[in-house]
GROMACS .gro file of N, CA and C in nm:
model
  525
    1MET      N    1  12.041   9.462   9.069
    1MET     CA    2  11.943   9.491   9.169
    1MET      C    3  11.912   9.674   9.133
    2GLY      N    4  11.786   9.666   9.085
    2GLY     CA    5  11.781   9.834   9.107
    2GLY      C    6  11.794   9.869   8.962
    3SER      N    7  11.782  10.006   9.002
    3SER     CA    8  11.814  10.050   8.769
    3SER      C    9  11.948  10.104   8.781
    4SER      N   10  12.032  10.061   8.735
    4SER     CA   11  12.162  10.123   8.710
    4SER      C   12  12.208  10.318   8.675
    5SER      N   13  12.089  10.343   8.619
    5SER     CA   14  12.094  10.508   8.575
    5SER      C   15  12.095  10.574   8.685
    6GLY      N   16  12.053  10.544   8.823
    6GLY     CA   17  12.021  10.563   8.918
    6GLY      C   18  11.941  10.691   8.921
    7GLU      N   19  11.839  10.727   8.806
    7GLU     CA   20  11.773  10.790   8.749
    7GLU      C   21  11.613  10.751   8.857
    8GLY      N   22  11.591  10.880   8.947
    8GLY     CA   23  11.442  10.827   9.019
    8GLY      C   24  11.488  10.702   9.160
    9SER      N   25  11.583  10.712   9.143
    9SER     CA   26  11.592  10.568   9.263
    9SER      C   27  11.686  10.639   9.380
   10GLY      N   28  11.725  10.740   9.387
   10GLY     CA   29  11.759  10.839   9.491
   10GLY      C   30  11.920  10.771   9.484
   11GLY      N   31  11.969  10.739   9.449
   11GLY     CA   32  12.137  10.676   9.372
   11GLY      C   33  12.195  10.820   9.385
   12LYS      N   34  12.272  10.769   9.396
   12LYS     CA   35  12.353  10.890   9.314
   12LYS      C   36  12.385  10.966   9.215
   13ALA      N   37  12.251  10.978   9.116
   13ALA     CA   38  12.245  11.058   9.031
   13ALA      C   39  12.075  11.082   9.041
   14GLY      N   40  12.055  11.050   9.145
   14GLY     CA   41  11.915  11.092   9.180
   14GLY      C   42  11.897  11.257   9.281
   15PHE      N   43  11.801  11.316   9.268
   15PHE     CA   44  11.712  11.411   9.396
   15PHE      C   45  11.812  11.373   9.517
   16ARG      N   46  11.889  11.485   9.546
   16ARG     CA   47  11.945  11.503   9.690
   16ARG      C   48  11.907  11.565   9.777
   17VAL      N   49  11.869  11.512   9.896
   17VAL     CA   50  11.814  11.682  10.069
   17VAL      C   51  11.907  11.758  10.027
   18PRO      N   52  11.872  11.901  10.006
   18PRO     CA   53  11.979  11.970  10.013
   18PRO      C   54  12.028  11.969  10.155
   19ASP      N   55  12.219  12.020  10.135
   19ASP     CA   56  12.239  12.022  10.254
   19ASP      C   57  12.179  11.892  10.381
   20ASN      N   58  12.169  11.798  10.333
   20ASN     CA   59  12.090  11.674  10.462
   20ASN      C   60  12.031  11.704  10.526
   21ASP      N   61  11.944  11.831  10.487
   21ASP     CA   62  11.860  11.874  10.615
   21ASP      C   63  11.725  11.808  10.571
   22PHE      N   64  11.678  11.753  10.668
   22PHE     CA   65  11.542  11.680  10.649
   22PHE      C   66  11.461  11.711  10.649
   23TYR      N   67  11.463  11.805  10.770
   23TYR     CA   68  11.399  11.907  10.898
   23TYR      C   69  11.327  11.976  10.749
   24THR      N   70  11.390  12.056  10.721
   24THR     CA   71  11.321  12.218  10.605
   24THR      C   72  11.289  12.120  10.456
   25PHE      N   73  11.315  12.014  10.397
   25PHE     CA   74  11.274  11.918  10.327
   25PHE      C   75  11.123  11.831  10.340
   26LEU      N   76  11.107  11.825  10.452
   26LEU     CA   77  10.973  11.799  10.519
   26LEU      C   78  10.845  11.906  10.549
   27THR      N   79  10.891  11.971  10.580
   27THR     CA   80  10.791  12.118  10.593
   27THR      C   81  10.725  12.182  10.497
   28GLY      N   82  10.602  12.068  10.504
   28GLY     CA   83  10.469  12.176  10.422
   28GLY      C   84  10.337  12.045  10.422
   29THR      N   85  10.316  12.106  10.330
   29THR     CA   86  10.158  11.995  10.342
   29THR      C   87  10.171  11.869  10.244
   30TRP      N   88  10.139  11.752  10.267
   30TRP     CA   89  10.155  11.652  10.154
   30TRP      C   90  10.042  11.568  10.198
   31LYS      N   91  10.035  11.522  10.055
   31LYS     CA   92   9.886  11.410  10.000
   31LYS      C   93  10.010  11.275  10.040
   32ARG      N   94   9.944  11.194  10.145
   32ARG     CA   95   9.971  11.054  10.111
   32ARG      C   96   9.841  10.968  10.055
   33ASN      N   97   9.918  10.858   9.980
   33ASN     CA   98   9.829  10.805   9.909
   33ASN      C   99   9.858  10.664   9.918
   34LEU      N  100   9.810  10.550  10.050
   34LEU     CA  101   9.854  10.408  10.039
   34LEU      C  102   9.777  10.300  10.002
   35GLU      N  103   9.821  10.166   9.942
   35GLU     CA  104   9.769  10.049   9.967
   35GLU      C  105   9.785   9.986  10.012
   36TRP      N  106   9.693   9.908  10.103
   36TRP     CA  107   9.640   9.846  10.250
   36TRP      C  108   9.653   9.708  10.169
   37ARG      N  109   9.713   9.601  10.222
   37ARG     CA  110   9.730   9.453  10.194
   37ARG      C  111   9.768   9.361  10.334
   38GLU      N  112   9.689   9.280  10.380
   38GLU     CA  113   9.750   9.167  10.444
   38GLU      C  114   9.925   9.166  10.440
   39PHE      N  115   9.978   9.170  10.591
   39PHE     CA  116  10.139   9.150  10.592
   39PHE      C  117  10.119   8.990  10.631
   40GLY      N  118  10.109   8.962  10.431
   40GLY     CA  119  10.192   8.727  10.479
   40GLY      C  120  10.041   8.702  10.420
   41GLY      N  121  10.084   8.582  10.384
   41GLY     CA  122  10.002   8.483  10.295
   41GLY      C  123   9.981   8.550  10.147
   42GLN      N  124   9.910   8.563  10.121
   42GLN     CA  125   9.834   8.610  10.008
   42GLN      C  126   9.819   8.700   9.966
   43TYR      N  127   9.864   8.836  10.077
   43TYR     CA  128   9.926   8.959  10.063
   43TYR      C  129   9.767   9.045   9.987
   44GLN      N  130   9.646   8.971  10.081
   44GLN     CA  131   9.516   9.008  10.001
   44GLN      C  132   9.531   9.174  10.027
   45HIS      N  133   9.496   9.232   9.923
   45HIS     CA  134   9.427   9.424   9.925
   45HIS      C  135   9.316   9.434  10.031
   46LEU      N  136   9.343   9.511  10.090
   46LEU     CA  137   9.224   9.552  10.148
   46LEU      C  138   9.198   9.669  10.156
   47ARG      N  139   9.246   9.755  10.095
   47ARG     CA  140   9.177   9.938  10.129
   47ARG      C  141   9.300   9.996  10.026
   48SER      N  142   9.273  10.138  10.023
   48SER     CA  143   9.331  10.216   9.980
   48SER      C  144   9.300  10.329  10.051
   49SER      N  145   9.413  10.438  10.121
   49SER     CA  146   9.367  10.550  10.202
   49SER      C  147   9.433  10.701  10.125
   50ASN      N  148   9.416  10.777  10.160
   50ASN     CA  149   9.420  10.905  10.128
   50ASN      C  150   9.404  11.016  10.214
   51THR      N  151   9.503  11.034  10.282
   51THR     CA  152   9.528  11.126  10.398
   51THR      C  153   9.648  11.271  10.367
   52VAL      N  154   9.570  11.378  10.418
   52VAL     CA  155   9.647  11.542  10.459
   52VAL      C  156   9.733  11.487  10.520
   53VAL      N  157   9.878  11.535  10.543
   53VAL     CA  158   9.939  11.544  10.631
   53VAL      C  159  10.054  11.672  10.580
   54SER      N  160  10.012  11.792  10.723
   54SER     CA  161  10.089  11.886  10.734
   54SER      C  162  10.150  11.846  10.868
   55ILE      N  163  10.279  11.931  10.807
   55ILE     CA  164  10.427  11.913  10.852
   55ILE      C  165  10.440  12.004  10.861
   56GLU      N  166  10.431  12.114  11.042
   56GLU     CA  167  10.485  12.257  11.080
   56GLU      C  168  10.596  12.337  11.201
   57GLU      N  169  10.681  12.390  11.174
   57GLU     CA  170  10.773  12.415  11.214
   57GLU      C  171  10.701  12.424  11.383
   58TYR      N  172  10.764  12.389  11.454
   58TYR     CA  173  10.737  12.440  11.600
   58TYR      C  174  10.829  12.451  11.720
   59HIS      N  175  10.805  12.522  11.811
   59HIS     CA  176  10.903  12.621  11.878
   59HIS      C  177  10.857  12.554  12.022
   60LYS      N  178  10.960  12.475  12.073
   60LYS     CA  179  10.961  12.435  12.210
   60LYS      C  180  10.996  12.569  12.279
   61VAL      N  181  10.993  12.599  12.364
   61VAL     CA  182  11.013  12.651  12.518
   61VAL      C  183  11.154  12.562  12.589
   62ASP      N  184  11.138  12.465  12.607
   62ASP     CA  185  11.222  12.433  12.691
   62ASP      C  186  11.289  12.341  12.536
   63ALA      N  187  11.333  12.356  12.456
   63ALA     CA  188  11.391  12.279  12.327
   63ALA      C  189  11.576  12.251  12.362
   64GLU      N  190  11.584  12.179  12.360
   64GLU     CA  191  11.785  12.101  12.390
   64GLU      C  192  11.837  12.203  12.275
   65ALA      N  193  11.997  12.256  12.302
   65ALA     CA  194  12.060  12.316  12.164
   65ALA      C  195  12.052  12.252  12.062
   66GLY      N  196  12.037  12.328  11.962
   66GLY     CA  197  12.089  12.252  11.855
   66GLY      C  198  11.977  12.183  11.804
   67ALA      N  199  11.838  12.114  11.831
   67ALA     CA  200  11.713  12.053  11.831
   67ALA      C  201  11.627  12.161  11.754
   68ARG      N  202  11.537  12.080  11.683
   68ARG     CA  203  11.457  12.166  11.613
   68ARG      C  204  11.341  12.044  11.585
   69HIS      N  205  11.223  12.116  11.563
   69HIS     CA  206  11.053  12.008  11.625
   69HIS      C  207  10.985  12.113  11.524
   70LEU      N  208  10.930  11.958  11.430
   70LEU     CA  209  10.800  11.944  11.392
   70LEU      C  210  10.658  11.902  11.399
   71LYS      N  211  10.553  11.961  11.402
   71LYS     CA  212  10.440  11.917  11.461
   71LYS      C  213  10.379  11.864  11.330
   72TRP      N  214  10.345  11.720  11.318
   72TRP     CA  215  10.307  11.631  11.241
   72TRP      C  216  10.121  11.627  11.278
   73SER      N  217  10.047  11.637  11.150
   73SER     CA  218   9.894  11.674  11.202
   73SER      C  219   9.855  11.595  11.008
   74PHE      N  220   9.709  11.526  11.082
   74PHE     CA  221   9.676  11.453  10.996
   74PHE      C  222   9.519  11.463  10.944
   75GLY      N  223   9.464  11.422  10.858
   75GLY     CA  224   9.303  11.453  10.851
   75GLY      C  225   9.295  11.386  10.679
   76LYS      N  226   9.207  11.458  10.660
   76LYS     CA  227   9.109  11.385  10.503
   76LYS      C  228   9.076  11.580  10.443
   77THR      N  229   9.118  11.692  10.548
   77THR     CA  230   9.113  11.751  10.444
   77THR      C  231   9.195  11.853  10.472
   78LEU      N  232   9.206  12.006  10.428
   78LEU     CA  233   9.349  12.060  10.501
   78LEU      C  234   9.287  12.145  10.591
   79SER      N  235   9.157  12.157  10.601
   79SER     CA  236   9.099  12.210  10.750
   79SER      C  237   9.188  12.234  10.834
   80LYS      N  238   9.217  12.310  10.928
   80LYS     CA  239   9.299  12.291  11.005
   80LYS      C  240   9.203  12.256  11.156
   81ASN      N  241   9.067  12.307  11.140
   81ASN     CA  242   8.986  12.230  11.245
   81ASN      C  243   8.943  12.066  11.231
   82GLU      N  244   8.980  12.051  11.121
   82GLU     CA  245   8.999  11.891  11.051
   82GLU      C  246   9.136  11.810  11.033
   83LEU      N  247   9.246  11.850  11.069
   83LEU     CA  248   9.336  11.779  11.117
   83LEU      C  249   9.348  11.739  11.236
   84HIS      N  250   9.408  11.682  11.265
   84HIS     CA  251   9.423  11.554  11.410
   84HIS      C  252   9.594  11.550  11.454
   85PHE      N  253   9.599  11.627  11.552
   85PHE     CA  254   9.767  11.641  11.590
   85PHE      C  255   9.806  11.448  11.587
   86GLY      N  256   9.913  11.484  11.572
   86GLY     CA  257   9.946  11.290  11.542
   86GLY      C  258  10.097  11.289  11.694
   87TYR      N  259  10.200  11.400  11.620
   87TYR     CA  260  10.334  11.424  11.773
   87TYR      C  261  10.381  11.543  11.724
   88VAL      N  262  10.496  11.544  11.764
   88VAL     CA  263  10.633  11.646  11.735
   88VAL      C  264  10.707  11.581  11.737
   89MET      N  265  10.824  11.590  11.641
   89MET     CA  266  10.890  11.521  11.616
   89MET      C  267  11.046  11.645  11.618
   90LYS      N  268  11.116  11.601  11.710
   90LYS     CA  269  11.241  11.610  11.747
   90LYS      C  270  11.384  11.619  11.629
   91PHE      N  271  11.434  11.703  11.587
   91PHE     CA  272  11.533  11.666  11.464
   91PHE      C  273  11.710  11.698  11.567
   92VAL      N  274  11.773  11.626  11.555
   92VAL     CA  275  11.943  11.666  11.612
   92VAL      C  276  12.042  11.558  11.546
   93GLN      N  277  12.086  11.681  11.492
   93GLN     CA  278  12.233  11.686  11.362
   93GLN      C  279  12.312  11.689  11.442
   94VAL      N  280  12.361  11.522  11.435
   94VAL     CA  281  12.561  11.545  11.585
   94VAL      C  282  12.638  11.602  11.452
   95PRO      N  283  12.751  11.682  11.501
   95PRO     CA  284  12.873  11.716  11.458
   95PRO      C  285  12.955  11.586  11.372
   96ARG      N  286  12.940  11.632  11.260
   96ARG     CA  287  13.065  11.497  11.208
   96ARG      C  288  13.000  11.393  11.127
   97ASN      N  289  12.862  11.386  11.172
   97ASN     CA  290  12.793  11.300  11.137
   97ASN      C  291  12.691  11.340  11.076
   98PRO      N  292  12.668  11.301  10.875
   98PRO     CA  293  12.574  11.297  10.789
   98PRO      C  294  12.449  11.269  10.848
   99GLU      N  295  12.411  11.175  10.930
   99GLU     CA  296  12.234  11.121  10.980
   99GLU      C  297  12.183  11.222  11.057
  100THR      N  298  12.098  11.183  11.049
  100THR     CA  299  11.982  11.315  11.102
  100THR      C  300  11.926  11.220  11.215
  101TYR      N  301  11.923  11.246  11.392
  101TYR     CA  302  11.835  11.140  11.469
  101TYR      C  303  11.703  11.212  11.467
  102LEU      N  304  11.599  11.171  11.525
  102LEU     CA  305  11.474  11.200  11.506
  102LEU      C  306  11.419  11.112  11.660
  103GLU      N  307  11.342  11.138  11.712
  103GLU     CA  308  11.296  11.136  11.841
  103GLU      C  309  11.119  11.192  11.855
  104TRP      N  310  11.043  11.124  11.919
  104TRP     CA  311  10.872  11.177  11.908
  104TRP      C  312  10.806  11.068  12.011
  105THR      N  313  10.700  11.112  12.044
  105THR     CA  314  10.621  11.079  12.169
  105THR      C  315  10.503  11.054  12.122
  106TYR      N  316  10.449  10.908  12.109
  106TYR     CA  317  10.343  10.891  12.028
  106TYR      C  318  10.250  10.779  12.144
  107THR      N  319  10.108  10.790  12.180
  107THR     CA  320  10.049  10.729  12.275
  107THR      C  321  10.135  10.743  12.410
  108GLY      N  322  10.232  10.828  12.435
  108GLY     CA  323  10.289  10.800  12.569
  108GLY      C  324  10.414  10.730  12.570
  109THR      N  325  10.484  10.663  12.452
  109THR     CA  326  10.627  10.620  12.437
  109THR      C  327  10.676  10.674  12.324
  110VAL      N  328  10.814  10.674  12.414
  110VAL     CA  329  10.906  10.779  12.327
  110VAL      C  330  10.942  10.690  12.207
  111CYS      N  331  10.940  10.722  12.045
  111CYS     CA  332  10.991  10.640  11.970
  111CYS      C  333  11.118  10.715  11.920
  112HIS      N  334  11.184  10.652  11.787
  112HIS     CA  335  11.302  10.676  11.741
  112HIS      C  336  11.271  10.688  11.601
  113GLY      N  337  11.385  10.723  11.487
  113GLY     CA  338  11.379  10.728  11.437
  113GLY      C  339  11.573  10.764  11.337
  114LYS      N  340  11.564  10.772  11.189
  114LYS     CA  341  11.683  10.810  11.194
  114LYS      C  342  11.669  10.892  11.009
  115PHE      N  343  11.737  10.964  10.944
  115PHE     CA  344  11.758  11.029  10.814
  115PHE      C  345  11.902  10.985  10.814
  116LEU      N  346  11.902  10.915  10.671
  116LEU     CA  347  12.010  10.862  10.617
  116LEU      C  348  12.054  10.903  10.516
  117PRO      N  349  12.177  11.031  10.483
  117PRO     CA  350  12.135  11.097  10.377
  117PRO      C  351  12.199  11.034  10.258
  118ALA      N  352  12.271  10.910  10.295
  118ALA     CA  353  12.376  10.834  10.191
  118ALA      C  354  12.276  10.747  10.084
  119THR      N  355  12.156  10.728  10.157
  119THR     CA  356  12.027  10.669  10.019
  119THR      C  357  11.904  10.740  10.031
  120GLN      N  358  11.868  10.845  10.096
  120GLN     CA  359  11.804  10.901  10.101
  120GLN      C  360  11.682  10.862  10.191
  121VAL      N  361  11.693  10.818  10.264
  121VAL     CA  362  11.627  10.737  10.332
  121VAL      C  363  11.571  10.796  10.506
  122ALA      N  364  11.462  10.758  10.544
  122ALA     CA  365  11.409  10.820  10.663
  122ALA      C  366  11.341  10.705  10.785
  123VAL      N  367  11.412  10.586  10.808
  123VAL     CA  368  11.269  10.543  10.880
  123VAL      C  369  11.287  10.519  11.017
  124LEU      N  370  11.158  10.554  11.049
  124LEU     CA  371  11.052  10.578  11.141
  124LEU      C  372  11.053  10.407  11.274
  125ASN      N  373  11.058  10.457  11.387
  125ASN     CA  374  11.024  10.333  11.478
  125ASN      C  375  10.907  10.300  11.567
  126PHE      N  376  10.802  10.276  11.532
  126PHE     CA  377  10.665  10.307  11.699
  126PHE      C  378  10.656  10.127  11.722
  127PHE      N  379  10.764  10.180  11.850
  127PHE     CA  380  10.737  10.023  11.880
  127PHE      C  381  10.646  10.101  12.056
  128GLN      N  382  10.515  10.002  12.009
  128GLN     CA  383  10.463  10.029  12.152
  128GLN      C  384  10.424   9.853  12.194
  129SER      N  385  10.356   9.896  12.316
  129SER     CA  386  10.331   9.790  12.388
  129SER      C  387  10.282   9.653  12.328
  130HIS      N  388  10.158   9.735  12.242
  130HIS     CA  389  10.079   9.646  12.173
  130HIS      C  390  10.068   9.605  12.033
  131SER      N  391  10.145   9.724  11.952
  131SER     CA  392  10.196   9.705  11.828
  131SER      C  393  10.347   9.747  11.772
  132THR      N  394  10.329   9.705  11.699
  132THR     CA  395  10.489   9.795  11.614
  132THR      C  396  10.500   9.832  11.460
  133VAL      N  397  10.526   9.981  11.462
  133VAL     CA  398  10.458  10.045  11.299
  133VAL      C  399  10.645  10.089  11.268
  134LEU      N  400  10.672  10.044  11.146
  134LEU     CA  401  10.757  10.069  11.081
  134LEU      C  402  10.755  10.149  10.977
  135VAL      N  403  10.807  10.258  10.965
  135VAL     CA  404  10.775  10.333  10.836
  135VAL      C  405  10.874  10.373  10.807
  136THR      N  406  10.901  10.390  10.633
  136THR     CA  407  11.042  10.412  10.559
  136THR      C  408  10.952  10.481  10.454
  137TYR      N  409  11.076  10.616  10.469
  137TYR     CA  410  11.040  10.733  10.355
  137TYR      C  411  11.107  10.699  10.280
  138ARG      N  412  11.148  10.732  10.150
  138ARG     CA  413  11.242  10.744  10.024
  138ARG      C  414  11.235  10.871   9.935
  139VAL      N  415  11.317  10.978   9.998
  139VAL     CA  416  11.280  11.118   9.903
  139VAL      C  417  11.317  11.006   9.733
  140ILE      N  418  11.199  11.078   9.670
  140ILE     CA  419  11.244  11.070   9.506
  140ILE      C  420  11.264  11.168   9.439
  141ASP      N  421  11.233  11.271   9.454
  141ASP     CA  422  11.236  11.384   9.396
  141ASP      C  423  11.213  11.531   9.511
  142PRO      N  424  11.195  11.667   9.494
  142PRO     CA  425  11.172  11.777   9.610
  142PRO      C  426  11.036  11.785   9.619
  143ASP      N  427  10.961  11.702   9.556
  143ASP     CA  428  10.818  11.705   9.585
  143ASP      C  429  10.766  11.564   9.594
  144THR      N  430  10.848  11.420   9.609
  144THR     CA  431  10.797  11.353   9.667
  144THR      C  432  10.854  11.233   9.706
  145MET      N  433  10.775  11.139   9.777
  145MET     CA  434  10.839  11.058   9.897
  145MET      C  435  10.752  10.901   9.857
  146ALA      N  436  10.863  10.841   9.840
  146ALA     CA  437  10.801  10.656   9.842
  146ALA      C  438  10.767  10.607   9.973
  147VAL      N  439  10.670  10.576  10.063
  147VAL     CA  440  10.636  10.535  10.161
  147VAL      C  441  10.626  10.390  10.202
  148CYS      N  442  10.639  10.291  10.328
  148CYS     CA  443  10.616  10.197  10.296
  148CYS      C  444  10.561  10.157  10.463
  149VAL      N  445  10.496  10.122  10.521
  149VAL     CA  446  10.437  10.128  10.618
  149VAL      C  447  10.439   9.976  10.700
  150ILE      N  448  10.502   9.921  10.761
  150ILE     CA  449  10.471   9.716  10.840
  150ILE      C  450  10.420   9.799  10.961
  151GLU      N  451  10.268   9.733  10.979
  151GLU     CA  452  10.230   9.775  11.113
  151GLU      C  453  10.159   9.574  11.135
  152VAL      N  454  10.210   9.584  11.298
  152VAL     CA  455  10.172   9.455  11.341
  152VAL      C  456  10.114   9.523  11.474
  153ASP      N  457  10.005   9.421  11.489
  153ASP     CA  458   9.926   9.511  11.616
  153ASP      C  459   9.850   9.406  11.660
  154GLU      N  460   9.800   9.351  11.808
  154GLU     CA  461   9.705   9.249  11.858
  154GLU      C  462   9.583   9.242  11.823
  155LYS      N  463   9.536   9.392  11.800
  155LYS     CA  464   9.394   9.341  11.767
  155LYS      C  465   9.331   9.419  11.616
  156GLN      N  466   9.455   9.361  11.535
  156GLN     CA  467   9.392   9.423  11.427
  156GLN      C  468   9.503   9.335  11.305
  157ALA      N  469   9.489   9.262  11.209
  157ALA     CA  470   9.563   9.167  11.109
  157ALA      C  471   9.646   9.290  11.096
  158PRO      N  472   9.796   9.213  11.051
  158PRO     CA  473   9.892   9.271  11.038
  158PRO      C  474   9.889   9.342  10.863
  159THR      N  475   9.954   9.426  10.899
  159THR     CA  476   9.920   9.512  10.710
  159THR      C  477  10.045   9.556  10.691
  160LEU      N  478  10.066   9.521  10.494
  160LEU     CA  479  10.162   9.622  10.461
  160LEU      C  480  10.146   9.730  10.399
  161GLN      N  481  10.117   9.854  10.409
  161GLN     CA  482  10.108   9.988  10.377
  161GLN      C  483  10.194  10.060  10.251
  162TYR      N  484  10.153  10.045  10.136
  162TYR     CA  485  10.279  10.160  10.031
  162TYR      C  486  10.204  10.206   9.927
  163GLY      N  487  10.300  10.305   9.913
  163GLY     CA  488  10.256  10.396   9.863
  163GLY      C  489  10.362  10.529   9.828
  164ASN      N  490  10.287  10.691   9.784
  164ASN     CA  491  10.349  10.802   9.799
  164ASN      C  492  10.303  10.906   9.828
  165MET      N  493  10.442  10.968   9.862
  165MET     CA  494  10.371  11.116   9.942
  165MET      C  495  10.387  11.220   9.873
  166TYR      N  496  10.265  11.313   9.822
  166TYR     CA  497  10.333  11.389   9.733
  166TYR      C  498  10.332  11.585   9.830
  167ARG      N  499  10.384  11.644   9.812
  167ARG     CA  500  10.376  11.786   9.873
  167ARG      C  501  10.292  11.831   9.771
  168ILE      N  502  10.217  11.868   9.840
  168ILE     CA  503  10.110  12.020   9.759
  168ILE      C  504  10.088  12.142   9.807
  169ASP      N  505  10.023  12.240   9.721
  169ASP     CA  506  10.044  12.348   9.771
  169ASP      C  507   9.935  12.432   9.846
  170PRO      N  508   9.847  12.399   9.967
  170PRO     CA  509   9.778  12.450   9.978
  170PRO      C  510   9.649  12.607   9.984
  171THR      N  511   9.718  12.682   9.843
  171THR     CA  512   9.652  12.790   9.843
  171THR      C  513   9.566  12.689   9.740
  172LEU      N  514   9.581  12.618   9.635
  172LEU     CA  515   9.569  12.548   9.530
  172LEU      C  516   9.416  12.503   9.578
  173TYR      N  517   9.384  12.481   9.734
  173TYR     CA  518   9.270  12.388   9.732
  173TYR      C  519   9.215  12.485   9.835
  174ARG      N  520   9.207  12.612   9.923
  174ARG     CA  521   9.126  12.691   9.927
  174ARG      C  522   9.040  12.745   9.874
  175GLN      N  523   8.874  12.745   9.895
  175GLN     CA  524   8.781  12.794   9.833
  175GLN      C  525   8.782  12.934   9.824
   0.00000   0.00000   0.00000
């Protein structure tokens, strides 16, 4: 199963998030490219998407001790007025535990996730009343993550979305 060399696999020979600090690793501007397919049956190709993901430090006045927060925004361009707020994610590192616990509120529902440094993977769970979305990010290198999204919603066809997120330098895109 997988590459025996570990190169580019997130294994022991691959890139490791420094100090298991997924918060610092995520901070920045990313371009997310996904292929969308039906989740099941013939896995019919539905579409492709390209999204700018801005992940910025967010300072909460009432933050619990030791918690840090990142604001996630999504859009088609780097223009701040065209980025749409997604959520504020709380990062908590538990003493003597290498995992980072994640928590955020999405459309009124508290969601949870984890960053697991042993596998260099973060899993985000969006359990809503009428939909379930599971997002997996696998760290590939300092500027790349593999992404897999499973989305099942009572209002639309279930989808499997997969692709990559690449860190971008926003100054190279400004006019």
